Short mmCIF file of C-alpha atoms and ligand atoms in Angstrom, two decimals:
data_model
loop_
_atom_site.label_atom_id
_atom_site.label_comp_id
_atom_site.label_asym_id
_atom_site.label_seq_id
_atom_site.Cartn_x
_atom_site.Cartn_y
_atom_site.Cartn_z
CA UNK A 9 26.25 4.20 19.31
CA UNK A 10 25.13 5.09 22.78
CA UNK A 11 21.58 5.32 21.47
CA UNK A 12 21.70 1.85 19.95
CA UNK A 13 22.72 0.34 23.25
CA UNK A 14 19.99 2.24 24.96
CA UNK A 15 17.28 0.88 22.71
CA UNK A 16 18.22 -2.71 23.33
CA UNK A 17 17.77 -1.99 26.99
CA UNK A 18 14.36 -0.60 26.19
CA UNK A 19 13.35 -3.76 24.43
CA UNK A 20 14.48 -5.91 27.34
CA UNK A 21 12.89 -3.54 29.83
CA UNK A 22 9.59 -3.86 28.11
CA UNK A 23 9.40 -7.60 28.38
CA UNK A 24 10.65 -7.66 31.93
CA UNK A 25 8.32 -4.99 33.15
CA UNK A 26 5.16 -6.88 32.30
CA UNK A 27 5.26 -9.30 35.20
CA UNK A 28 5.24 -7.26 38.37
CA UNK A 29 1.64 -6.11 38.00
CA UNK A 30 -1.39 -6.69 40.21
CA UNK A 31 0.43 -7.10 43.48
CA UNK A 32 -2.52 -5.96 45.50
CA UNK A 33 -4.62 -5.93 48.61
CA UNK A 34 -4.64 -4.76 51.17
CA UNK A 35 -1.61 -2.68 50.29
CA UNK A 36 -1.13 -1.52 46.77
CA UNK A 37 2.57 -1.52 46.41
CA UNK A 38 4.89 -2.65 43.70
CA UNK A 39 7.72 -1.40 41.57
CA UNK A 40 5.22 -0.56 38.91
CA UNK A 41 2.99 2.16 40.14
CA UNK A 42 -0.05 1.61 37.92
CA UNK A 43 -2.92 -0.61 38.94
CA UNK A 44 -6.04 -2.01 37.45
CA UNK A 45 -8.13 -3.76 40.09
CA UNK A 46 -11.58 -5.27 40.36
CA UNK A 47 -13.28 -5.36 43.76
CA UNK A 48 -15.57 -8.29 44.50
CA UNK A 49 -18.09 -6.94 46.99
CA UNK A 50 -19.27 -4.15 49.28
CA UNK A 51 -16.87 -3.60 52.17
CA UNK A 52 -13.74 -4.53 50.22
CA UNK A 53 -11.06 -1.93 50.55
CA UNK A 54 -7.53 -1.20 49.44
CA UNK A 55 -4.82 1.29 50.26
CA UNK A 56 -3.41 3.37 47.50
CA UNK A 57 -0.02 4.82 48.35
CA UNK A 58 2.43 6.94 46.43
CA UNK A 59 5.60 5.28 45.05
CA UNK A 60 8.23 4.81 47.79
CA UNK A 61 5.72 5.58 50.53
CA UNK A 62 6.25 6.60 53.36
CA UNK A 63 9.23 8.43 51.86
CA UNK A 64 9.13 11.16 49.26
CA UNK A 65 7.75 9.96 45.98
CA UNK A 66 10.35 10.01 43.19
CA UNK A 67 10.61 12.45 40.30
CA UNK A 68 8.97 11.83 36.94
CA UNK A 69 6.44 9.24 37.94
CA UNK A 70 3.20 8.68 36.12
CA UNK A 71 0.82 6.18 37.68
CA UNK A 72 -2.60 5.23 36.40
CA UNK A 73 -5.18 3.68 38.67
CA UNK A 74 -8.33 2.00 37.59
CA UNK A 75 -10.72 0.40 40.06
CA UNK A 76 -14.03 -1.22 39.39
CA UNK A 77 -16.58 -2.63 41.78
CA UNK A 78 -19.69 -4.78 41.24
CA UNK A 79 -22.52 -3.33 39.19
CA UNK A 80 -24.72 -1.13 41.35
CA UNK A 81 -22.05 -0.31 43.93
CA UNK A 82 -19.88 2.77 44.31
CA UNK A 83 -16.46 3.53 45.74
CA UNK A 84 -15.30 6.00 48.33
CA UNK A 85 -11.83 7.44 47.92
CA UNK A 86 -10.46 8.93 51.09
CA UNK A 87 -7.04 10.59 51.03
CA UNK A 88 -6.19 11.60 54.58
CA UNK A 89 -2.42 11.62 54.27
CA UNK A 90 -2.05 13.85 51.24
CA UNK A 91 0.96 16.11 50.74
CA UNK A 92 1.97 16.88 47.17
CA UNK A 93 4.82 19.17 46.27
CA UNK A 94 3.16 22.47 45.31
CA UNK A 95 3.59 23.85 41.82
CA UNK A 96 2.23 26.81 39.93
CA UNK A 97 -1.10 26.03 38.31
CA UNK A 98 -0.81 22.36 39.34
CA UNK A 99 1.40 21.88 36.34
CA UNK A 100 3.90 19.56 37.99
CA UNK A 101 2.85 17.18 40.75
CA UNK A 102 -0.81 16.29 40.70
CA UNK A 103 -3.38 13.69 41.54
CA UNK A 104 -6.38 13.62 39.23
CA UNK A 105 -9.58 11.74 39.95
CA UNK A 106 -12.61 10.93 37.86
CA UNK A 107 -15.61 9.82 39.89
CA UNK A 108 -17.70 9.29 36.76
CA UNK A 109 -15.43 6.88 34.91
CA UNK A 110 -14.56 9.46 32.27
CA UNK A 111 -10.99 10.58 31.71
CA UNK A 112 -12.28 13.84 30.27
CA UNK A 113 -14.08 14.66 33.47
CA UNK A 114 -11.54 14.89 36.26
CA UNK A 115 -10.84 16.89 39.37
CA UNK A 116 -7.17 17.72 39.96
CA UNK A 117 -5.66 17.77 43.44
CA UNK A 118 -2.27 19.36 43.73
CA UNK A 119 -1.76 20.61 47.24
CA UNK A 120 -1.71 19.43 50.83
CA UNK A 121 -5.43 19.28 51.45
CA UNK A 122 -6.90 15.94 52.39
CA UNK A 123 -10.08 15.02 50.59
CA UNK A 124 -12.79 12.41 50.25
CA UNK A 125 -14.92 11.73 47.19
CA UNK A 126 -17.42 9.11 46.15
CA UNK A 127 -17.89 7.71 42.67
CA UNK A 128 -21.17 8.06 40.82
CA UNK A 129 -20.89 4.57 39.39
CA UNK A 130 -18.72 1.51 39.80
CA UNK A 131 -15.61 2.97 38.17
CA UNK A 132 -12.88 4.99 39.79
CA UNK A 133 -10.11 6.41 37.63
CA UNK A 134 -7.14 8.29 39.00
CA UNK A 135 -3.75 9.47 37.82
CA UNK A 136 -0.72 10.54 39.75
CA UNK A 137 2.11 12.48 38.21
CA UNK A 138 5.29 13.89 39.64
CA UNK A 139 7.87 16.05 37.92
CA UNK A 140 11.12 17.12 39.50
CA UNK A 141 10.80 16.46 43.19
CA UNK A 142 13.02 18.20 45.65
CA UNK A 143 13.04 15.95 48.68
CA UNK A 144 11.17 17.35 51.64
CA UNK A 145 12.67 16.42 55.00
CA UNK A 146 9.90 17.53 57.32
CA UNK A 147 6.72 16.27 55.72
CA UNK A 148 7.52 13.86 52.94
CA UNK A 149 5.79 14.45 49.64
CA UNK A 150 3.49 11.47 49.52
CA UNK A 151 -0.09 10.28 49.73
CA UNK A 152 -2.00 7.42 51.19
CA UNK A 153 -5.61 6.91 50.27
CA UNK A 154 -8.21 4.28 51.12
CA UNK A 155 -10.66 2.99 48.56
CA UNK A 156 -13.74 1.30 49.94
CA UNK A 157 -16.63 -0.31 48.08
CA UNK A 158 -19.92 1.08 49.37
CA UNK A 159 -23.62 0.81 48.63
CA UNK A 160 -24.95 3.75 46.66
CA UNK A 161 -26.13 6.66 48.77
CA UNK A 162 -29.81 7.42 48.97
CA UNK A 163 -29.60 10.18 46.41
CA UNK A 164 -30.33 9.27 42.79
CA UNK A 165 -27.50 9.40 40.34
CA UNK A 166 -27.99 12.66 38.42
CA UNK A 167 -27.05 10.93 35.20
CA UNK A 168 -30.02 8.60 35.57
CA UNK A 169 -28.01 5.49 34.88
CA UNK A 170 -24.45 4.44 35.49
CA UNK A 171 -22.20 6.05 32.98
CA UNK A 172 -20.24 3.50 31.06
CA UNK A 173 -17.86 3.89 28.19
CA UNK A 174 -19.72 5.06 25.13
CA UNK A 175 -20.32 2.44 22.54
CA UNK A 176 -17.67 2.44 19.87
CA UNK A 177 -15.48 4.80 21.85
CA UNK A 178 -12.89 2.16 22.59
CA UNK A 179 -12.59 0.99 19.03
CA UNK A 180 -12.67 4.47 17.54
CA UNK A 181 -10.95 7.16 19.46
CA UNK A 182 -8.32 9.60 18.34
CA UNK A 183 -6.66 12.89 19.10
CA UNK A 184 -7.43 12.91 22.81
CA UNK A 185 -4.63 14.83 24.44
CA UNK A 186 -4.08 13.82 28.05
CA UNK A 187 -4.17 16.50 30.72
CA UNK A 188 -6.08 18.81 28.39
CA UNK A 189 -7.89 21.55 30.23
CA UNK A 190 -6.38 20.91 33.63
CA UNK A 191 -4.54 24.17 33.95
CA UNK A 192 -1.45 23.47 31.91
CA UNK A 193 -0.10 26.48 30.08
CA UNK A 194 2.32 25.86 27.26
CA UNK A 195 2.22 29.29 25.75
CA UNK A 196 5.58 30.39 26.98
CA UNK A 197 8.67 31.37 25.02
CA UNK A 198 10.39 28.47 23.34
CA UNK A 199 9.34 24.90 24.01
CA UNK A 200 8.61 23.25 27.32
CA UNK A 201 8.63 19.66 28.47
CA UNK A 202 5.38 17.89 27.73
CA UNK A 203 3.60 16.02 30.48
CA UNK A 204 3.85 12.27 30.53
CA UNK A 205 1.35 10.83 28.09
CA UNK A 206 0.25 14.26 26.95
CA UNK A 207 0.67 13.40 23.26
CA UNK A 208 -0.10 9.67 23.20
CA UNK A 209 0.23 9.53 19.41
CA UNK A 210 3.82 10.73 19.42
CA UNK A 211 6.39 8.07 18.54
CA UNK A 212 9.99 7.90 17.36
CA UNK A 213 11.90 5.99 14.70
CA UNK A 214 14.86 3.82 15.54
CA UNK A 215 17.38 1.93 13.46
CA UNK A 216 20.44 0.16 14.73
CA UNK A 217 22.96 2.29 12.92
CA UNK A 218 21.14 5.54 13.44
CA UNK A 219 19.72 5.39 16.95
CA UNK A 220 16.55 7.40 17.39
CA UNK A 221 16.68 9.65 14.38
CA UNK A 222 13.18 10.91 13.60
CA UNK A 223 9.75 11.43 15.07
CA UNK A 224 6.51 9.84 13.94
CA UNK A 225 2.80 9.75 14.61
CA UNK A 226 0.36 6.93 15.36
CA UNK A 227 -2.61 7.25 13.00
CA UNK A 228 -3.94 3.70 13.42
CA UNK A 229 -2.97 0.72 15.55
CA UNK A 230 -0.95 -0.67 12.65
CA UNK A 231 0.01 2.45 10.74
CA UNK A 232 2.48 5.21 11.45
CA UNK A 233 2.85 8.54 9.66
CA UNK A 234 6.27 10.10 9.19
CA UNK A 235 8.34 12.11 6.70
CA UNK A 236 9.76 10.69 3.46
CA UNK A 237 13.15 12.26 4.18
CA UNK A 238 13.24 10.09 7.33
CA UNK A 239 12.57 6.80 5.57
CA UNK A 240 14.76 7.89 2.67
CA UNK A 241 17.71 7.99 5.06
CA UNK A 242 17.30 4.33 6.01
CA UNK A 243 19.38 1.97 3.89
CA UNK A 244 17.44 -0.95 2.36
CA UNK A 245 19.09 -3.62 4.50
CA UNK A 246 18.50 -1.74 7.74
CA UNK A 247 15.62 -2.82 9.99
CA UNK A 248 13.42 0.08 11.09
CA UNK A 249 11.56 0.17 14.43
CA UNK A 250 8.88 2.40 15.93
CA UNK A 251 9.06 3.30 19.61
CA UNK A 252 5.61 4.13 21.09
CA UNK A 253 4.50 5.22 24.57
CA UNK A 254 7.79 6.84 25.49
CA UNK A 255 8.45 10.10 27.33
CA UNK A 256 11.95 10.25 28.77
CA UNK A 257 14.45 8.60 26.43
CA UNK A 258 17.04 8.15 29.19
CA UNK A 259 15.01 5.75 31.32
CA UNK A 260 12.62 2.83 30.89
CA UNK A 261 11.00 3.17 34.30
CA UNK A 262 8.71 6.14 33.71
CA UNK A 263 6.43 4.60 31.08
CA UNK A 264 6.07 1.18 29.44
CA UNK A 265 7.25 2.06 25.97
CA UNK A 266 7.09 -0.54 23.25
CA UNK A 267 9.35 -1.02 20.27
CA UNK A 268 7.75 -2.60 17.20
CA UNK A 269 9.29 -3.70 13.92
CA UNK A 270 8.30 -1.98 10.73
CA UNK A 271 7.39 -4.51 8.04
CA UNK A 272 6.52 -2.12 5.24
CA UNK A 273 7.69 1.38 4.32
CA UNK A 274 5.51 3.25 1.88
CA UNK A 275 7.44 6.34 0.89
CA UNK A 276 5.54 8.77 -1.26
CA UNK A 277 6.50 7.89 -4.82
CA UNK A 278 6.76 11.55 -5.79
CA UNK A 279 9.07 12.54 -2.93
CA UNK A 280 11.89 14.79 -4.07
CA UNK A 281 15.01 15.14 -1.96
CA UNK A 282 15.85 18.26 -3.96
CA UNK A 283 13.01 20.43 -2.73
CA UNK A 284 11.40 18.12 -0.12
CA UNK A 285 8.11 18.10 -1.99
CA UNK A 286 5.77 15.16 -1.15
CA UNK A 287 7.70 14.58 2.08
CA UNK A 288 5.47 11.89 3.58
CA UNK A 289 5.76 8.17 4.35
CA UNK A 290 3.63 5.46 5.90
CA UNK A 291 4.96 2.61 8.01
CA UNK A 292 3.13 -0.64 8.60
CA UNK A 293 3.87 -2.30 11.92
CA UNK A 294 4.55 -5.99 12.42
CA UNK A 295 1.69 -6.19 14.90
CA UNK A 296 -0.88 -3.68 16.16
CA UNK A 297 0.11 -1.37 18.99
CA UNK A 298 -1.76 -1.89 22.23
CA UNK A 299 -3.69 1.27 22.99
CA UNK A 300 -3.72 2.63 26.54
CA UNK A 301 -3.60 6.04 28.21
CA UNK A 302 -0.09 6.60 26.91
CA UNK A 303 -0.60 5.19 23.41
CA UNK A 304 -3.42 6.52 21.24
CA UNK A 305 -3.78 7.60 17.62
CA UNK A 306 -4.11 11.21 16.50
CA UNK A 307 -7.08 12.14 14.28
CA UNK A 308 -6.60 12.77 10.58
CA UNK A 309 -8.07 16.05 9.29
CA UNK A 310 -10.80 14.63 7.02
CA UNK A 311 -13.20 17.49 7.69
CA UNK A 312 -10.51 20.14 7.23
CA UNK A 313 -9.54 19.43 3.62
CA UNK A 314 -10.46 22.94 2.54
CA UNK A 315 -9.19 24.71 5.64
CA UNK A 316 -6.06 26.81 5.17
CA UNK A 317 -5.19 26.95 8.88
CA UNK A 318 -3.88 30.43 8.18
CA UNK A 319 -3.36 32.16 11.51
CA UNK A 320 -4.37 29.05 13.46
CA UNK A 321 -2.15 27.72 16.20
CA UNK A 322 -0.75 24.21 15.89
CA UNK A 323 1.02 22.21 18.55
CA UNK A 324 4.35 20.55 17.84
CA UNK A 325 5.89 17.87 20.03
CA UNK A 326 9.08 15.89 19.66
CA UNK A 327 12.43 14.81 20.98
CA UNK A 328 14.38 16.97 18.55
CA UNK A 329 17.18 19.30 19.50
CA UNK A 330 16.18 22.26 21.61
CA UNK A 331 18.71 24.51 19.88
CA UNK A 332 20.10 24.31 16.39
CA UNK A 333 22.92 21.80 16.31
CA UNK A 334 22.35 21.12 19.99
CA UNK A 335 21.59 17.96 21.91
CA UNK A 336 18.51 15.87 21.36
CA UNK A 337 15.97 16.33 24.11
CA UNK A 338 15.61 13.45 26.56
CA UNK A 339 12.09 14.44 27.54
CA UNK A 340 9.35 15.09 24.99
CA UNK A 341 9.12 18.80 24.23
CA UNK A 342 6.17 20.80 22.98
CA UNK A 343 5.54 24.23 21.55
CA UNK A 344 2.58 26.06 20.00
CA UNK A 345 3.20 27.72 16.63
CA UNK A 346 1.14 29.99 14.33
CA UNK A 347 0.53 28.92 10.71
CA UNK A 348 1.44 31.23 7.80
CA UNK A 349 -0.28 31.43 4.45
CA UNK A 350 1.55 29.93 1.46
CA UNK A 351 2.06 33.46 0.09
CA UNK A 352 3.59 34.67 3.33
CA UNK A 353 5.85 31.66 3.48
CA UNK A 354 6.94 32.18 -0.14
CA UNK A 355 8.18 35.62 0.84
CA UNK A 356 10.84 33.81 2.86
CA UNK A 357 11.52 30.77 0.71
CA UNK A 358 10.24 31.68 -2.75
CA UNK A 359 9.04 28.93 -5.05
CA UNK A 360 10.52 26.23 -2.86
CA UNK A 361 7.21 26.36 -1.04
CA UNK A 362 4.77 24.17 -2.94
CA UNK A 363 1.09 23.63 -2.42
CA UNK A 364 1.94 20.47 -0.47
CA UNK A 365 3.51 22.45 2.36
CA UNK A 366 2.41 24.59 5.25
CA UNK A 367 4.64 26.87 7.30
CA UNK A 368 4.78 28.19 10.82
CA UNK A 369 6.74 31.19 11.92
CA UNK A 370 7.38 32.76 15.24
CA UNK A 371 10.89 33.92 16.12
CA UNK A 372 12.30 31.92 19.00
CA UNK A 373 9.87 29.05 18.52
CA UNK A 374 10.31 26.24 16.06
CA UNK A 375 10.70 22.57 15.47
CA UNK A 376 14.28 21.42 14.95
CA UNK A 377 16.52 18.51 13.96
CA UNK A 378 15.16 15.22 15.22
CA UNK A 379 11.59 16.48 15.19
CA UNK A 380 11.36 15.47 11.51
CA UNK A 381 8.49 13.12 10.85
CA UNK A 382 6.51 14.23 13.90
CA UNK A 383 3.16 15.82 13.30
CA UNK A 384 2.03 19.27 14.22
CA UNK A 385 -1.49 19.05 15.53
CA UNK A 386 -4.49 21.31 15.32
CA UNK A 387 -6.98 21.41 18.17
CA UNK A 388 -10.59 21.46 17.03
CA UNK A 389 -12.80 22.93 19.76
CA UNK A 390 -15.92 21.33 18.27
CA UNK A 391 -14.82 17.74 18.56
CA UNK A 392 -12.26 18.60 21.29
CA UNK A 393 -9.70 16.46 19.43
CA UNK A 394 -6.28 16.98 17.95
CA UNK A 395 -5.75 16.53 14.19
CA UNK A 396 -2.37 15.96 12.55
CA UNK A 397 -2.21 18.72 9.93
CA UNK A 398 1.51 18.86 9.21
CA UNK A 399 4.54 16.56 9.18
CA UNK A 400 7.79 18.23 10.24
CA UNK A 401 9.76 18.53 7.00
CA UNK A 402 12.40 21.23 6.70
CA UNK A 403 13.57 24.76 7.46
CA UNK A 404 16.76 26.74 7.34
CA UNK A 405 18.06 26.58 10.86
CA UNK A 406 15.73 26.45 13.83
CA UNK A 407 13.75 29.31 15.27
CA UNK A 408 15.88 31.75 13.33
CA UNK A 409 14.70 35.09 12.16
CA UNK A 410 13.16 34.95 8.70
CA UNK A 411 13.27 31.14 8.51
CA UNK A 412 9.82 29.61 9.01
CA UNK A 413 9.43 25.91 9.75
CA UNK A 414 7.97 23.93 6.84
CA UNK A 415 5.62 20.94 7.10
CA UNK A 416 4.02 18.48 4.73
CA UNK A 417 0.36 19.45 4.37
CA UNK A 418 -1.50 16.38 5.58
CA UNK A 419 -4.84 17.40 4.06
CA UNK A 420 -3.24 16.96 0.62
CA UNK A 421 -2.34 13.36 1.36
CA UNK A 422 -5.50 12.00 2.94
CA UNK A 423 -6.52 10.11 -0.19
CA UNK A 424 -2.99 8.78 -0.57
CA UNK A 425 -3.04 7.61 3.07
CA UNK A 426 -6.44 6.02 2.61
CA UNK A 427 -5.50 4.25 -0.61
CA UNK A 428 -2.29 2.85 0.82
CA UNK A 429 -3.55 1.73 4.21
CA UNK A 430 -7.16 0.73 3.41
CA UNK A 431 -7.93 1.51 7.04
CA UNK A 432 -11.26 2.75 8.27
CA UNK A 433 -9.97 5.74 10.19
CA UNK A 434 -11.71 7.29 13.13
CA UNK A 435 -13.73 10.39 12.27
CA UNK A 436 -14.98 11.89 15.51
CA UNK A 437 -18.37 13.48 15.39
CA UNK A 438 -19.38 16.56 17.29
CA UNK A 439 -20.05 14.91 20.58
CA UNK A 440 -17.94 14.64 23.68
CA UNK A 441 -18.92 18.06 24.82
CA UNK A 442 -18.09 18.25 28.47
CA UNK A 443 -21.69 18.46 29.54
CA UNK A 444 -22.97 16.24 32.25
CA UNK A 445 -26.21 15.58 34.00
CA UNK A 446 -29.70 16.55 32.92
CA UNK A 447 -31.07 19.95 32.21
CA1 CA B 514 11.41 6.11 28.59
#
């Protein structure tokens, strides 16, 4: 019941937290650490300070900053008082900046070196993240930066014209993992905590009598993918909810998660609770989810229908237990797992493995209870996107020897998903290479 109480708090927290935004100029300070601000003219400036400045910033903060200035102007970001808690590979505390208005093109600052950069257009995007901060007495872990609107320098913008968001990109985007390629290494034994917003398509299922009981995946702003054995566990008179944009389930202050009612459950009509075949369900939301940096859909694997994924690595993420029979994780966990062939998997489980399933196996690494319904995602280097290729379904134990994890094979259900949702899903083309400037 503790979980049920918690969720009500979440719902209240969401509505309350909307107000305190845009308390700005000249000092950017508020309880909410994210800002979205438009400057009016050249010479305008603002201070950007870390949460709780001038004291140590708190643990587990994720702040997004977006500044725009009038067309034809640029912005100078000057961080003179800059002292982040050091971490290996920048994987914990970090301040990332894009001077080209592109979240895929960022420079990460994660030390004590002051810096100054200038945008190439009239957009400045930045992100601050802290993990577990051990208070520093001498020099507080903090930053203070000044953002000033300036006239463009004499040099010509190498891109030729101001780079703006690509047409269609806002309405059709999927599978963009945050923090990708900024020095994060997840390939360690067992799972590790994800970064805030790292898997913006990851969601969880909640019902009053069950608490948070399964994972899920955003595939469209009104449609959620999950496992049939999750929806099958919900009694007909129980209201189901989807919780999106969350990270730490014990607090509502780290992200603005949203809880949305499910108005339709489409459980695969051929689902069998005997052998977990056809273990897939779709949920239609009462209203569309609002996309932002922390809430985005995953891509569906349309172009991978004939791919076996044998030997490929897939990435799992969820709030499931971190040991068999153990406690649910508070913070989203992630692990990379190798895919087996059906034949290899049948060596372990025999004919229980149908053509609708894929398996992963690596001793010591697995998905576990509570991860059910979450996707495992395949990274395609061509489109640089993540594709949901499996739905966490079943296994004997977790991460045990000779017991692979089993997943619903999403490529087998694409037509079923299409027929039931009638959505025009995003199908990224081979662009978004990280190439800039002219040759
Ligand atoms: Ca939370």
